[in-house]
Coordinates of C-alpha atoms in Angstrom, one line a residue:
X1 CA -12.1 62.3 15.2
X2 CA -9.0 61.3 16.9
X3 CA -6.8 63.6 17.6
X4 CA -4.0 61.5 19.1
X5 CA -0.4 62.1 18.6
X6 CA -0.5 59.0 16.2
X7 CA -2.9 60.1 13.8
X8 CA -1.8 64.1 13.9
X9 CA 1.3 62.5 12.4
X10 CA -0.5 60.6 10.1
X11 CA -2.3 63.6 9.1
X12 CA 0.6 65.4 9.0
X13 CA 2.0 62.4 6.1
X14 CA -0.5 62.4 4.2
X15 CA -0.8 66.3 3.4
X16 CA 3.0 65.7 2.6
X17 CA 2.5 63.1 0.2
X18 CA 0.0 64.7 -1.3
X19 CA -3.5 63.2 0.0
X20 CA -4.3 59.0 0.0
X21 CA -5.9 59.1 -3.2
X22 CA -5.1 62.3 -4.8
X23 CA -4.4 62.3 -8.5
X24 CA -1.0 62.2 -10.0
X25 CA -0.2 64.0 -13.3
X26 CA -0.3 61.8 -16.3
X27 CA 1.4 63.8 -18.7
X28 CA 2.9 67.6 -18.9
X29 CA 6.6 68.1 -19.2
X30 CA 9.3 65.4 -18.2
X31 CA 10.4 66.1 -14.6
X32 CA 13.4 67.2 -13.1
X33 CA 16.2 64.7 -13.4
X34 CA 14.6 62.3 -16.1
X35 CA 16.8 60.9 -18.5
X36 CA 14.3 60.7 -21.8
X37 CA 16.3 62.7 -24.6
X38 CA 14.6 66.0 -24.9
X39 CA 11.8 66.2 -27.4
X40 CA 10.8 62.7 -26.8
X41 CA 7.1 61.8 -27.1
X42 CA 5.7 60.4 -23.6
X43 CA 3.8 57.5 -24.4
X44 CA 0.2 57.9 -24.3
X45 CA -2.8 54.9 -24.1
X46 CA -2.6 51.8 -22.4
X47 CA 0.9 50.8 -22.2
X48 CA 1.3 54.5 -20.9
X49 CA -1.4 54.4 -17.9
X50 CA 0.6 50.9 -16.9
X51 CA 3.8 52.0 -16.9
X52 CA 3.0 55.6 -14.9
X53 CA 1.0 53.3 -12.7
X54 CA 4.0 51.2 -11.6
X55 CA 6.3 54.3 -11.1
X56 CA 3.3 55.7 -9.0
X57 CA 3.1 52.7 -6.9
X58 CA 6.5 51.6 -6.7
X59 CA 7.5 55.3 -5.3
X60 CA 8.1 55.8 -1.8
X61 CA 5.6 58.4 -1.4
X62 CA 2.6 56.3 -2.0
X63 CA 2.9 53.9 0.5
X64 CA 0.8 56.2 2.9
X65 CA 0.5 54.8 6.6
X66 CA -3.0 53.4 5.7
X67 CA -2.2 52.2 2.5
X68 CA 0.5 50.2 3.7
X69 CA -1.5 48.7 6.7
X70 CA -4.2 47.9 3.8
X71 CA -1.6 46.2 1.8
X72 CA 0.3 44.0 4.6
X73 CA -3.2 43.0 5.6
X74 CA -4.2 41.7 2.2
X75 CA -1.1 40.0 2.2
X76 CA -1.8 38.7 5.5
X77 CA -5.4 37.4 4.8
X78 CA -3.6 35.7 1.1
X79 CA -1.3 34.0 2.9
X80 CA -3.7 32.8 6.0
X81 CA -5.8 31.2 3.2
X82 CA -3.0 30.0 1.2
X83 CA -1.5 28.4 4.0
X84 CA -5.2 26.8 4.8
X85 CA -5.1 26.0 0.8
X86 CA -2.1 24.2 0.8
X87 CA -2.7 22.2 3.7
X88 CA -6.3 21.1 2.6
X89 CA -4.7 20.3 -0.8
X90 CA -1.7 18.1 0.7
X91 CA -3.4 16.3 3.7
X92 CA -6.5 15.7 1.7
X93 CA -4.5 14.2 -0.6
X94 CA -3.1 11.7 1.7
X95 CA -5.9 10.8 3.2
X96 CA -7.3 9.9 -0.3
X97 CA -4.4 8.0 -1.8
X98 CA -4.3 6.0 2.2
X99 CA -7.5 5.3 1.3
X100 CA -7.0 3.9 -2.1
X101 CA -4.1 2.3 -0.9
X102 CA -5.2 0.6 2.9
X103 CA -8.5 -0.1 1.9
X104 CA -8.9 -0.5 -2.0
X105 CA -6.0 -1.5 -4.2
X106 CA -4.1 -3.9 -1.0
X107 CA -7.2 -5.4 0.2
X108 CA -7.8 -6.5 -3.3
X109 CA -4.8 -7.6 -4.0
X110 CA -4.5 -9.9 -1.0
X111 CA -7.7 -11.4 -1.6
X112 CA -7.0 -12.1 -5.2
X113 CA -4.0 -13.8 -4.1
X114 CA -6.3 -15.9 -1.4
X115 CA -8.0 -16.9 -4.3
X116 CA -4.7 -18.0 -6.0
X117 CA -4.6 -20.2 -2.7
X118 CA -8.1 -21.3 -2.5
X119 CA -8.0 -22.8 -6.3
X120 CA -4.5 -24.3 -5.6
X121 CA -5.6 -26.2 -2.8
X122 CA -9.3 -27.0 -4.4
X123 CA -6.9 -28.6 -7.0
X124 CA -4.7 -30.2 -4.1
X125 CA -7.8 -31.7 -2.9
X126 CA -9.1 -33.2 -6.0
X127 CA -5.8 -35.0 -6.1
X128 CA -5.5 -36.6 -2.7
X129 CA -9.2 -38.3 -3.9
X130 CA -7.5 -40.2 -6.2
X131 CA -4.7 -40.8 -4.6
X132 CA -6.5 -42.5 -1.4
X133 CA -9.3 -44.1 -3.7
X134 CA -11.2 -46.5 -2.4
X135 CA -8.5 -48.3 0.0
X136 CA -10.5 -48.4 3.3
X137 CA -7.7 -47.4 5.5
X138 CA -8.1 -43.9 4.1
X139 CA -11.9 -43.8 4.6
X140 CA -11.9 -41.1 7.5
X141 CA -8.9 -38.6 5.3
X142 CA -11.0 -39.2 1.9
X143 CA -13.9 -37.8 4.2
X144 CA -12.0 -34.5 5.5
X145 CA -10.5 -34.1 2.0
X146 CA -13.4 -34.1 0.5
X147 CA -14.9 -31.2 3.7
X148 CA -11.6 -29.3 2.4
X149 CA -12.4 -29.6 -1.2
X150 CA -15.9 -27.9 -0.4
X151 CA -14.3 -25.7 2.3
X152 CA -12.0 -24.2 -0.6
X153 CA -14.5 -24.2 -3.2
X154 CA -17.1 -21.6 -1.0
X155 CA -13.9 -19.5 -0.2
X156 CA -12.7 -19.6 -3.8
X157 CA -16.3 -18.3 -5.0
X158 CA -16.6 -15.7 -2.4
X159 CA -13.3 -14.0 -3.4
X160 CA -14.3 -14.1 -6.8
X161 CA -17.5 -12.0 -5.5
X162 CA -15.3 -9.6 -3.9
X163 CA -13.2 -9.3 -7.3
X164 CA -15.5 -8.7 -9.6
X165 CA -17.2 -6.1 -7.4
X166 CA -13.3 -4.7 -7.0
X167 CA -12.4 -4.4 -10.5
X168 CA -15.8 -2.7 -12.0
X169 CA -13.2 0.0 -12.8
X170 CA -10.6 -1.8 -14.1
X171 CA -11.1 -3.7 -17.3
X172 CA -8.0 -5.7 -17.4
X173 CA -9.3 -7.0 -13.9
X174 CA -12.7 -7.5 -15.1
X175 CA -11.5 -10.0 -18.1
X176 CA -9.3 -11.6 -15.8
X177 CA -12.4 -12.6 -12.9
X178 CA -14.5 -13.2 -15.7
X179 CA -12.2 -15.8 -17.2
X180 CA -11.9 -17.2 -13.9
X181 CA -15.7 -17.1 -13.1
X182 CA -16.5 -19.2 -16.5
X183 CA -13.5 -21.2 -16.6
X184 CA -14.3 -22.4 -13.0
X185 CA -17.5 -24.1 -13.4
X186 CA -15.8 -26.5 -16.2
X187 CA -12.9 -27.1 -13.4
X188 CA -15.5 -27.9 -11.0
X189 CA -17.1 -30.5 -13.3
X190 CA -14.2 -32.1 -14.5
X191 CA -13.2 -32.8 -11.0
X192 CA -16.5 -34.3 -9.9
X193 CA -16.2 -36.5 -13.1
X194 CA -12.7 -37.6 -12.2
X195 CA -14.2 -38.3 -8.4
X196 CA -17.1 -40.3 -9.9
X197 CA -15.1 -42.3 -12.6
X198 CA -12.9 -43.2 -9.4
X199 CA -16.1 -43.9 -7.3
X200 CA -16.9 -46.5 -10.4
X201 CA -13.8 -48.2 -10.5
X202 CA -13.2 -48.7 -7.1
X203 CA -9.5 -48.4 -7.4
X204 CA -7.1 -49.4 -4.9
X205 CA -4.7 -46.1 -3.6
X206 CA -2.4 -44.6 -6.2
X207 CA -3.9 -46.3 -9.2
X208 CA -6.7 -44.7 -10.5
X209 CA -8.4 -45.5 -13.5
X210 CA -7.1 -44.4 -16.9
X211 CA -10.4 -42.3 -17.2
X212 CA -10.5 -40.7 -14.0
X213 CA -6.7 -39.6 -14.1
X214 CA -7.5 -38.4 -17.6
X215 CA -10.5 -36.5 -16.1
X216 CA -8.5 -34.9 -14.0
X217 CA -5.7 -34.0 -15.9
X218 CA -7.6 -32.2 -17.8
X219 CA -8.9 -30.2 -14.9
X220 CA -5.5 -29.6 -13.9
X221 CA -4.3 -28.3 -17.2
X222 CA -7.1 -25.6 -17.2
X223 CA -6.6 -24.7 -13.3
X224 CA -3.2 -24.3 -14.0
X225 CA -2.5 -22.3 -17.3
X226 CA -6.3 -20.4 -17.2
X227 CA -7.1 -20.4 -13.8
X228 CA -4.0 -19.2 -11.9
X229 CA -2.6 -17.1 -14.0
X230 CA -5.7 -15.5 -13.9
X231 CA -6.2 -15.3 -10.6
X232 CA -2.4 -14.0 -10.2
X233 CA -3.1 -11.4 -13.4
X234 CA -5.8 -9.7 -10.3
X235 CA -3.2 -10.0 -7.7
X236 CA -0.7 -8.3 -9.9
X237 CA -2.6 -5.4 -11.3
X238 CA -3.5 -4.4 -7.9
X239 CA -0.1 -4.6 -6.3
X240 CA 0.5 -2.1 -9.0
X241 CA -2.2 0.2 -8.4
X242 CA -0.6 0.5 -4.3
X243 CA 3.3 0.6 -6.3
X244 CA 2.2 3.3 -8.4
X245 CA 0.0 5.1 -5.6
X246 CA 2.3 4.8 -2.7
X247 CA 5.1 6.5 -5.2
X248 CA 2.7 9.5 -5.7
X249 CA 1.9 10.1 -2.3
X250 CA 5.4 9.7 -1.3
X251 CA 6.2 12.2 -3.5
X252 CA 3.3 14.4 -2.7
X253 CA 4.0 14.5 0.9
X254 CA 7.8 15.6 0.7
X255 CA 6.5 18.3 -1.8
X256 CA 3.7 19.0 0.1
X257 CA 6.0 19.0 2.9
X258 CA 8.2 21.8 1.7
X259 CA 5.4 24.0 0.0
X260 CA 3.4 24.0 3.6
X261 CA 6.4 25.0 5.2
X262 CA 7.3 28.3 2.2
X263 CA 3.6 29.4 2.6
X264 CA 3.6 29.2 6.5
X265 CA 6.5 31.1 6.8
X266 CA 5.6 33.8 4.3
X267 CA 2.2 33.9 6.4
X268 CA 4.0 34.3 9.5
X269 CA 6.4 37.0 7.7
X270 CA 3.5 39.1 7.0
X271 CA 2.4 39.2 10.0
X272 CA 5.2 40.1 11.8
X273 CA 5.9 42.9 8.9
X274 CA 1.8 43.9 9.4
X275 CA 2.7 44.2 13.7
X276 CA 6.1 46.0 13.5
X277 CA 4.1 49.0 11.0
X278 CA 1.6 49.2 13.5
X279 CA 4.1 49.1 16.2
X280 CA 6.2 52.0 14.6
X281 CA 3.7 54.1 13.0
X282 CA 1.3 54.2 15.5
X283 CA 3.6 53.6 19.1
X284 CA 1.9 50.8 20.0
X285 CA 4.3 47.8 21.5
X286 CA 2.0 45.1 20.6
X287 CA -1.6 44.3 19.0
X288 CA -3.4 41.9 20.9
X289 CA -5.3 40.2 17.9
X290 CA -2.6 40.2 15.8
X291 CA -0.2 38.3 18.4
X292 CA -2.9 36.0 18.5
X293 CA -3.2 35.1 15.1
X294 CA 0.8 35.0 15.0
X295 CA 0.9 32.6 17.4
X296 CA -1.9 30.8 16.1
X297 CA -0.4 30.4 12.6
X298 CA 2.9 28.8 14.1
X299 CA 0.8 26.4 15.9
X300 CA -1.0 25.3 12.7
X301 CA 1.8 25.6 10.7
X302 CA 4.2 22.8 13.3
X303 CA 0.8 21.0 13.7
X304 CA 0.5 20.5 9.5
X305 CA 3.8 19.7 9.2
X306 CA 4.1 17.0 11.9
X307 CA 1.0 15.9 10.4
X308 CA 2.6 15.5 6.7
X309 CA 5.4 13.9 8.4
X310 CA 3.3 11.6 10.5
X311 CA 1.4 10.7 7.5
X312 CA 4.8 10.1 5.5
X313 CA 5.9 7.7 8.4
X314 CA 2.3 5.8 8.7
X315 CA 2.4 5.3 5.3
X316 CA 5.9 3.6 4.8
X317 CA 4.6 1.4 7.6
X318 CA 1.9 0.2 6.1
X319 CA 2.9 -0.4 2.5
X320 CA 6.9 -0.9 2.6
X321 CA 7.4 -2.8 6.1
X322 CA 3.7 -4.3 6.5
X323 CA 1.8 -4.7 3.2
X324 CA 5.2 -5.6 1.1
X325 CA 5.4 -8.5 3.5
X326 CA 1.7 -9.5 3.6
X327 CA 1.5 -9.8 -0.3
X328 CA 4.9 -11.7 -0.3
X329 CA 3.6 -14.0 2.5
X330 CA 0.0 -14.2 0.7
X331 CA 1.7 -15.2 -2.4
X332 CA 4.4 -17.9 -0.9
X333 CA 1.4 -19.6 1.0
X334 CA -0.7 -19.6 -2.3
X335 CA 2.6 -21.0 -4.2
X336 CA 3.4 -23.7 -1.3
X337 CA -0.3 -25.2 -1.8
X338 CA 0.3 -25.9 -5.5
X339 CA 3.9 -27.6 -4.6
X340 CA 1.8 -29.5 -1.9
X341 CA -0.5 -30.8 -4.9
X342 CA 2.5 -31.6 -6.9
X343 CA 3.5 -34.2 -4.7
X344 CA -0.1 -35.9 -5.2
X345 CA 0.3 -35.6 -8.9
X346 CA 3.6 -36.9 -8.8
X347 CA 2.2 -40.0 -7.0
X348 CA -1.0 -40.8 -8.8
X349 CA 0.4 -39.7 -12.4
X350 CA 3.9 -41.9 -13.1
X351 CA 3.7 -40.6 -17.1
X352 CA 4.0 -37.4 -16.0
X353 CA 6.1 -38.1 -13.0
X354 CA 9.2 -35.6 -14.1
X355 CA 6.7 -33.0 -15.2
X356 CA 5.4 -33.0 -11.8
X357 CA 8.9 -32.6 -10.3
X358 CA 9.6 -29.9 -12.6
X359 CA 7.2 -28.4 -11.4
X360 CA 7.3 -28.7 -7.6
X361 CA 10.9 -27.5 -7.8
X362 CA 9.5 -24.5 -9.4
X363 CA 6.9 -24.1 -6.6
X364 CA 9.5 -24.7 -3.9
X365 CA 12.2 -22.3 -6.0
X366 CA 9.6 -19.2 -5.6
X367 CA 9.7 -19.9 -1.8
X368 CA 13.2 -19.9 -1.5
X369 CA 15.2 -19.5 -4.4
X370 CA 19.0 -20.9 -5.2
X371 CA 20.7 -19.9 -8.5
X372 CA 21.3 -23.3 -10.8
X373 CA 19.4 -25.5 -8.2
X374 CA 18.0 -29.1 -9.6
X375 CA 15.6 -31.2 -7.4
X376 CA 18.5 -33.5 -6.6
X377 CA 20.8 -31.0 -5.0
X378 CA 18.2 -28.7 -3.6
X379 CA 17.9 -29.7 -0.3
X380 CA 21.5 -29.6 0.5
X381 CA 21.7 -26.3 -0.6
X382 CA 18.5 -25.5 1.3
X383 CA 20.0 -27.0 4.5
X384 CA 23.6 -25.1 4.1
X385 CA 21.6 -22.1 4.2
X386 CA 19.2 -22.3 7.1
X387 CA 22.1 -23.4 8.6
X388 CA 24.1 -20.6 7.9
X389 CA 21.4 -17.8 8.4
X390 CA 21.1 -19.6 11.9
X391 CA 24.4 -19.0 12.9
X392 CA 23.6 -15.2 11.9
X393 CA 20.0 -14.0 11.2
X394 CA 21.5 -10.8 8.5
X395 CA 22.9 -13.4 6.5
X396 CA 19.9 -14.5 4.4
X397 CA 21.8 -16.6 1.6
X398 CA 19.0 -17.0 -0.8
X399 CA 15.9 -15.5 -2.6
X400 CA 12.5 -16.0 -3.1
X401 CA 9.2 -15.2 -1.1
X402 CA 10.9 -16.1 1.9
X403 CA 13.9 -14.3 0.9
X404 CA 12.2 -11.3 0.4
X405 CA 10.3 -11.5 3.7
X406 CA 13.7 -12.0 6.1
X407 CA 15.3 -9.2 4.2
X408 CA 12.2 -7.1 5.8
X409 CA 12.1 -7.8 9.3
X410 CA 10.3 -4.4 11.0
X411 CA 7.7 -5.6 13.7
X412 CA 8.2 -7.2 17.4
X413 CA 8.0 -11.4 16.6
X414 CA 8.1 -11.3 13.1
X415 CA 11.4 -12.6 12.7
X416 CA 10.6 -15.4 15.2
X417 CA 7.5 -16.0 13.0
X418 CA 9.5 -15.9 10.1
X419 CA 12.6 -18.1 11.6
X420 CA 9.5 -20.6 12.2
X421 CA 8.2 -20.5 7.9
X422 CA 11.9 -21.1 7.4
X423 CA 12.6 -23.9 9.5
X424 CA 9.3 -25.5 8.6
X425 CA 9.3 -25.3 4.9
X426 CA 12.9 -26.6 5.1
X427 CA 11.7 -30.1 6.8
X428 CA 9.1 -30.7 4.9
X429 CA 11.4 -30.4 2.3
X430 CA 13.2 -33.6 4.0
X431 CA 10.1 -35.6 4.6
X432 CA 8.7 -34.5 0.6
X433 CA 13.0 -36.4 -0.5
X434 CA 11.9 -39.9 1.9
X435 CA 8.4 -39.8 -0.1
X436 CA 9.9 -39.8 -3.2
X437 CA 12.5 -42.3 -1.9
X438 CA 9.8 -44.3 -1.2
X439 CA 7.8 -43.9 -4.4
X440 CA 11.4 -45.2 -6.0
X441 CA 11.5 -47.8 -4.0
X442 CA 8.5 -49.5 -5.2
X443 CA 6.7 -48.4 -1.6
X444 CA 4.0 -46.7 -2.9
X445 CA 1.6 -47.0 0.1
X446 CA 4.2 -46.1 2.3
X447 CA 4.7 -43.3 0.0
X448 CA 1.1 -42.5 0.1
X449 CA 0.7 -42.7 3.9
X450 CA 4.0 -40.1 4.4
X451 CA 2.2 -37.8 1.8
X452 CA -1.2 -37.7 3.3
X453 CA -1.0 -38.6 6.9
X454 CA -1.5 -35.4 9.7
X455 CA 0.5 -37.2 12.2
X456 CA 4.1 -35.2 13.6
X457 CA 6.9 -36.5 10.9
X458 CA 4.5 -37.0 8.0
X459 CA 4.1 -34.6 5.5
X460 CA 0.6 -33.0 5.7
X461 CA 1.4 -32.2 9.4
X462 CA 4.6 -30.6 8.5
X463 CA 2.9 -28.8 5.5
X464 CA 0.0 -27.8 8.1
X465 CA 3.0 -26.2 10.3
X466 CA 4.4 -24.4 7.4
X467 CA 0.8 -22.6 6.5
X468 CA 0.3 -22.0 10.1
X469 CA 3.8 -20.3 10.3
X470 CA 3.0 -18.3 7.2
X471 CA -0.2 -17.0 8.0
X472 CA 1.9 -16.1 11.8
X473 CA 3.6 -14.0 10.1
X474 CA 1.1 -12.2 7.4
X475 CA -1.1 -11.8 11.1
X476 CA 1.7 -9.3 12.6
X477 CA 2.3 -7.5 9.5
X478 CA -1.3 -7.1 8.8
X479 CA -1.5 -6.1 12.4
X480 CA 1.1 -3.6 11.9
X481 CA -0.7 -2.4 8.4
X482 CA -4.2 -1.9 10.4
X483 CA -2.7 -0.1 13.1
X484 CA -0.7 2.5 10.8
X485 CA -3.5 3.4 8.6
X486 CA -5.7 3.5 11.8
X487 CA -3.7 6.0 12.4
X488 CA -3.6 8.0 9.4
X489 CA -7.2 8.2 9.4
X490 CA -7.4 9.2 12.8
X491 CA -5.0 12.0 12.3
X492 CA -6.8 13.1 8.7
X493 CA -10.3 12.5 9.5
X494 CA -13.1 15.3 9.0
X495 CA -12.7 16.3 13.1
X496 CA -9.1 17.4 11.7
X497 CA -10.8 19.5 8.7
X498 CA -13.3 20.9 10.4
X499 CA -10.5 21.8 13.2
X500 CA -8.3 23.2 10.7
X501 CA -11.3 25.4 9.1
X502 CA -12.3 26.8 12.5
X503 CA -8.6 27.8 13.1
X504 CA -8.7 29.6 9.6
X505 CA -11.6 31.5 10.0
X506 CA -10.8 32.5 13.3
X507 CA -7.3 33.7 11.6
X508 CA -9.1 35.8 9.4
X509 CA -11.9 37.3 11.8
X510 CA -8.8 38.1 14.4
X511 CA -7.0 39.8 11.7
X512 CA -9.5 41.7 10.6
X513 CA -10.4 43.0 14.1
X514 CA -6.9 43.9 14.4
X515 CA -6.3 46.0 11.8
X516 CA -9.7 47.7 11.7
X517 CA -9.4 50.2 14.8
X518 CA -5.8 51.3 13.1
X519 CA -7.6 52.6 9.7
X520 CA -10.7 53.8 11.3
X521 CA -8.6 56.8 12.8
X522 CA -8.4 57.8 8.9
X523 CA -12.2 58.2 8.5

């Protein structure tokens, strides 16, 4: 038995409160000073035993030295695990909706939109084979457009692998790939009709026969009101599955944020409140274990919450400044290879020649957009504004993909990438005005040669510049997006968890062994 000065006083509390678990009346006549109106009945049964209960426990006298360390330490222990809780609860979160977002929901959506691109230029293709036909000065480019039309057709059929595999939980995305997947193989057959009807007739460039360019008219039609808006219908649903994830975690981390930060401090509160009883009631400066888990607990506690706020940062990274500019960029490059095929439309189809127009404007508004534009004024507006957004980069005077991308400028070289889409996709603006000059003219293998030839000045070279300078700048924000949730998931992966449970139970063990050589004196 110890007979230390500590526990003789102790002792000396307890017989004055009456003993640690000695039994207090339950009844008898009210006590001195109560103000129930003589004669009143005490209550008796449940309600009774509950309310003595609480005037027992909430009287000074029963907090006893031990039963006080006992309760702090419960306290303690509560809040250690509640503080583990919490940050299981909001880092595990994170981790999961990264996930969903980094390697799920934007993946998908960026390859549904590389579909978008892959059937666009499949189409683009299948146009420039009639428009070359069988004039032997376009032997060698009939060859490598035909290489490209395969090249596009393997890549269109291996994202629309990876889609269906992607959306076997979404059923708006299943209907969509499926449409695409039995819609395609009717494309695909109606072109090589149109390509072998053209084969037949032999048809000099820019004429082809009524049969082939009804062939592929009709492939057209379906790639562009089934196909595409299929195709876009995938891209779409999954940039709303990152929207609507990326808004929860957001606003899961800041609440996370603040409910790590109450539960930590209360953790560290009753601590603190566990050390100063020991410290007064038993004249002891310090206890070693407890100081330990004290310190211990602040360390966790600014290590989660730097965490949460790490997390918060990586993740605005990766979906507002990286991803937001790598679906935007996927999306204008897919747009621009549809405009490219207008022009080929527009070449080999004079009946439809001012739907084809329509149409590229269209394509070419989406890129960069001007309020109340028309094909005839376009490029001078276009011109006016790369010329004024030259003068000074913050003043981006129009809309559009490319709008949307220069108002979003975060990483090092992608505004130089981006200066380079702009400046690009603004001359082959001017060279796609001399083709159609041309075309008016009654040039139409001039025309032809401008549309189709890869040398500098002619329009597939410039076009080639402008994907090149697109896919520049989807290469440093995708950069940017891999590093960030690199990141995340090196900060939250299971070497964290199993870090943070060893740093837990070692929180609880230390307590524990703290407090136990106090109440042992009491045996």
């Amino acid at each position: 038995m110890t007979t230390s000065t500590a526990g003789r006083s102790a002792t000396s509390e307890e017989a004055a409160a009456g003993g640690d678990d000695g039994p207090e009346p339950t009844g008898g006549p009210q006590p001195a000073g109560s103000t129930a109106p003589a004669g009143a009945r005490v209550p008796t049964g449940s309600l009774a035993r509950l309310a003595q209960g609480l005037r027992t426990v909430g009287s000074r006298s029963y907090w006893t030295t031990p039963r006080l360390v006992r309760g702090l330490t419960a306290l303690s222990l509560a809040a250690l695990i509640g503080l583990g809780a919490t940050a299981t609860a909001v880092l595990g979160g994170a981790r999961d909706g990264t996930d969903t977002i980094g390697h799920q929901a934007a993946p998908q959506a960026t390859r549904a939109a590389d579909l978008y691109f892959a059937l666009s230029d499949m189409d683009a293709q299948a146009a420039n084979l009639l428009l070359v036909g069988d004039d032997p000065d376009y032997a060698t480019l009939r060859k490598q457009t035909l290489d490209t039309y395969e090249q596009r057709r393997n890549q269109a059929d291996d994202d629309l692998q990876k889609a269906a595999q992607s959306a076997a939980d979404d059923p708006a995305g299943q209907r969509a790939v499926q449409l695409v997947l039995g819609r395609l193989g009717s494309y695909e057959a109606l072109v090589a009709r149109s390509q072998l009807l053209e084969e037949q007739a032999k048809a000099p460039a820019g004429q082809p026969s009524p049969a082939a360019l009804d062939a592929y008219r009709q492939a057209s039609d379906l790639l562009r009101n089934q196909l595409l808006p299929a195709a876009d219908q995938v891209t779409a649903a999954n940039e709303a599955t990152v929207d609507q994830v990326y808004g929860q975690q957001r606003d899961a981390l800041g609440t996370g944020w603040w409910w790590l930060f109450v539960v930590g401090l209360l953790a560290l509160a009753a601590l603190v409140g566990l050390q100063r009883v020991l410290a007064v009631r038993y004249h002891r400066v310090i206890n070693p274990a407890l100081a330990g888990v004290t310190l211990l607990t602040g360390v966790a506690l600014v290590t989660g919450l730097a965490l949460v706020g790490r997390t918060s940062d990586h993740l605005v990274t990766a979906k507002s400044d990286a991803y937001d500019s790598v679906i935007t960029l996927s999306r204008a490059r897919a747009v621009a290879y549809d405009m490219n095929a207008d022009e080929s439309r527009y070449l080999i189809d004079p009946g439809r020649a001012a739907v084809w127009e329509q149409a590229y404007l269209e394509q070419s508004e989406a890129i960069v957009h001007f309020d109340g534009a028309t094909l005839g004024t376009y490029n001078t507006r276009l011109q006016t504004a790369v010329d004024g957004h030259r003068q000074n980069r913050s003043n981006v005077p129009f809309g559009g993909y490319l709008g949307n991308e220069l108002h979003n400028i975060t990483f090092t070289g992608e505004q130089d990438a981006a200066e380079r889409v702009l400046g690009a996709f603004q001359e082959y603006q001017v060279i796609d005005h001399r083709m159609r000059d041309l075309r008016a003219a009654g040039q139409l293998k001039d025309a032809i040669t401008l549309n189709t030839g890869l040398a500098k000045g002619q329009s597939n070279y410039q076009f080639g510049q402008l994907s090149s300078a697109m896919q520049e700048t989807i290469d440093v924000n995708q950069k940017a997006m891999d590093s960030a949730l690199a990141a995340t998931d090196g900060d939250l992966d299971g070497s964290t968890a199993a870090l943070g449970g060893i740093v837990l139970a070692a929180a609880l063990v230390l307590t524990a062994l703290g407090v136990r050589p106090r109440l042992r004196e009491y045996r």
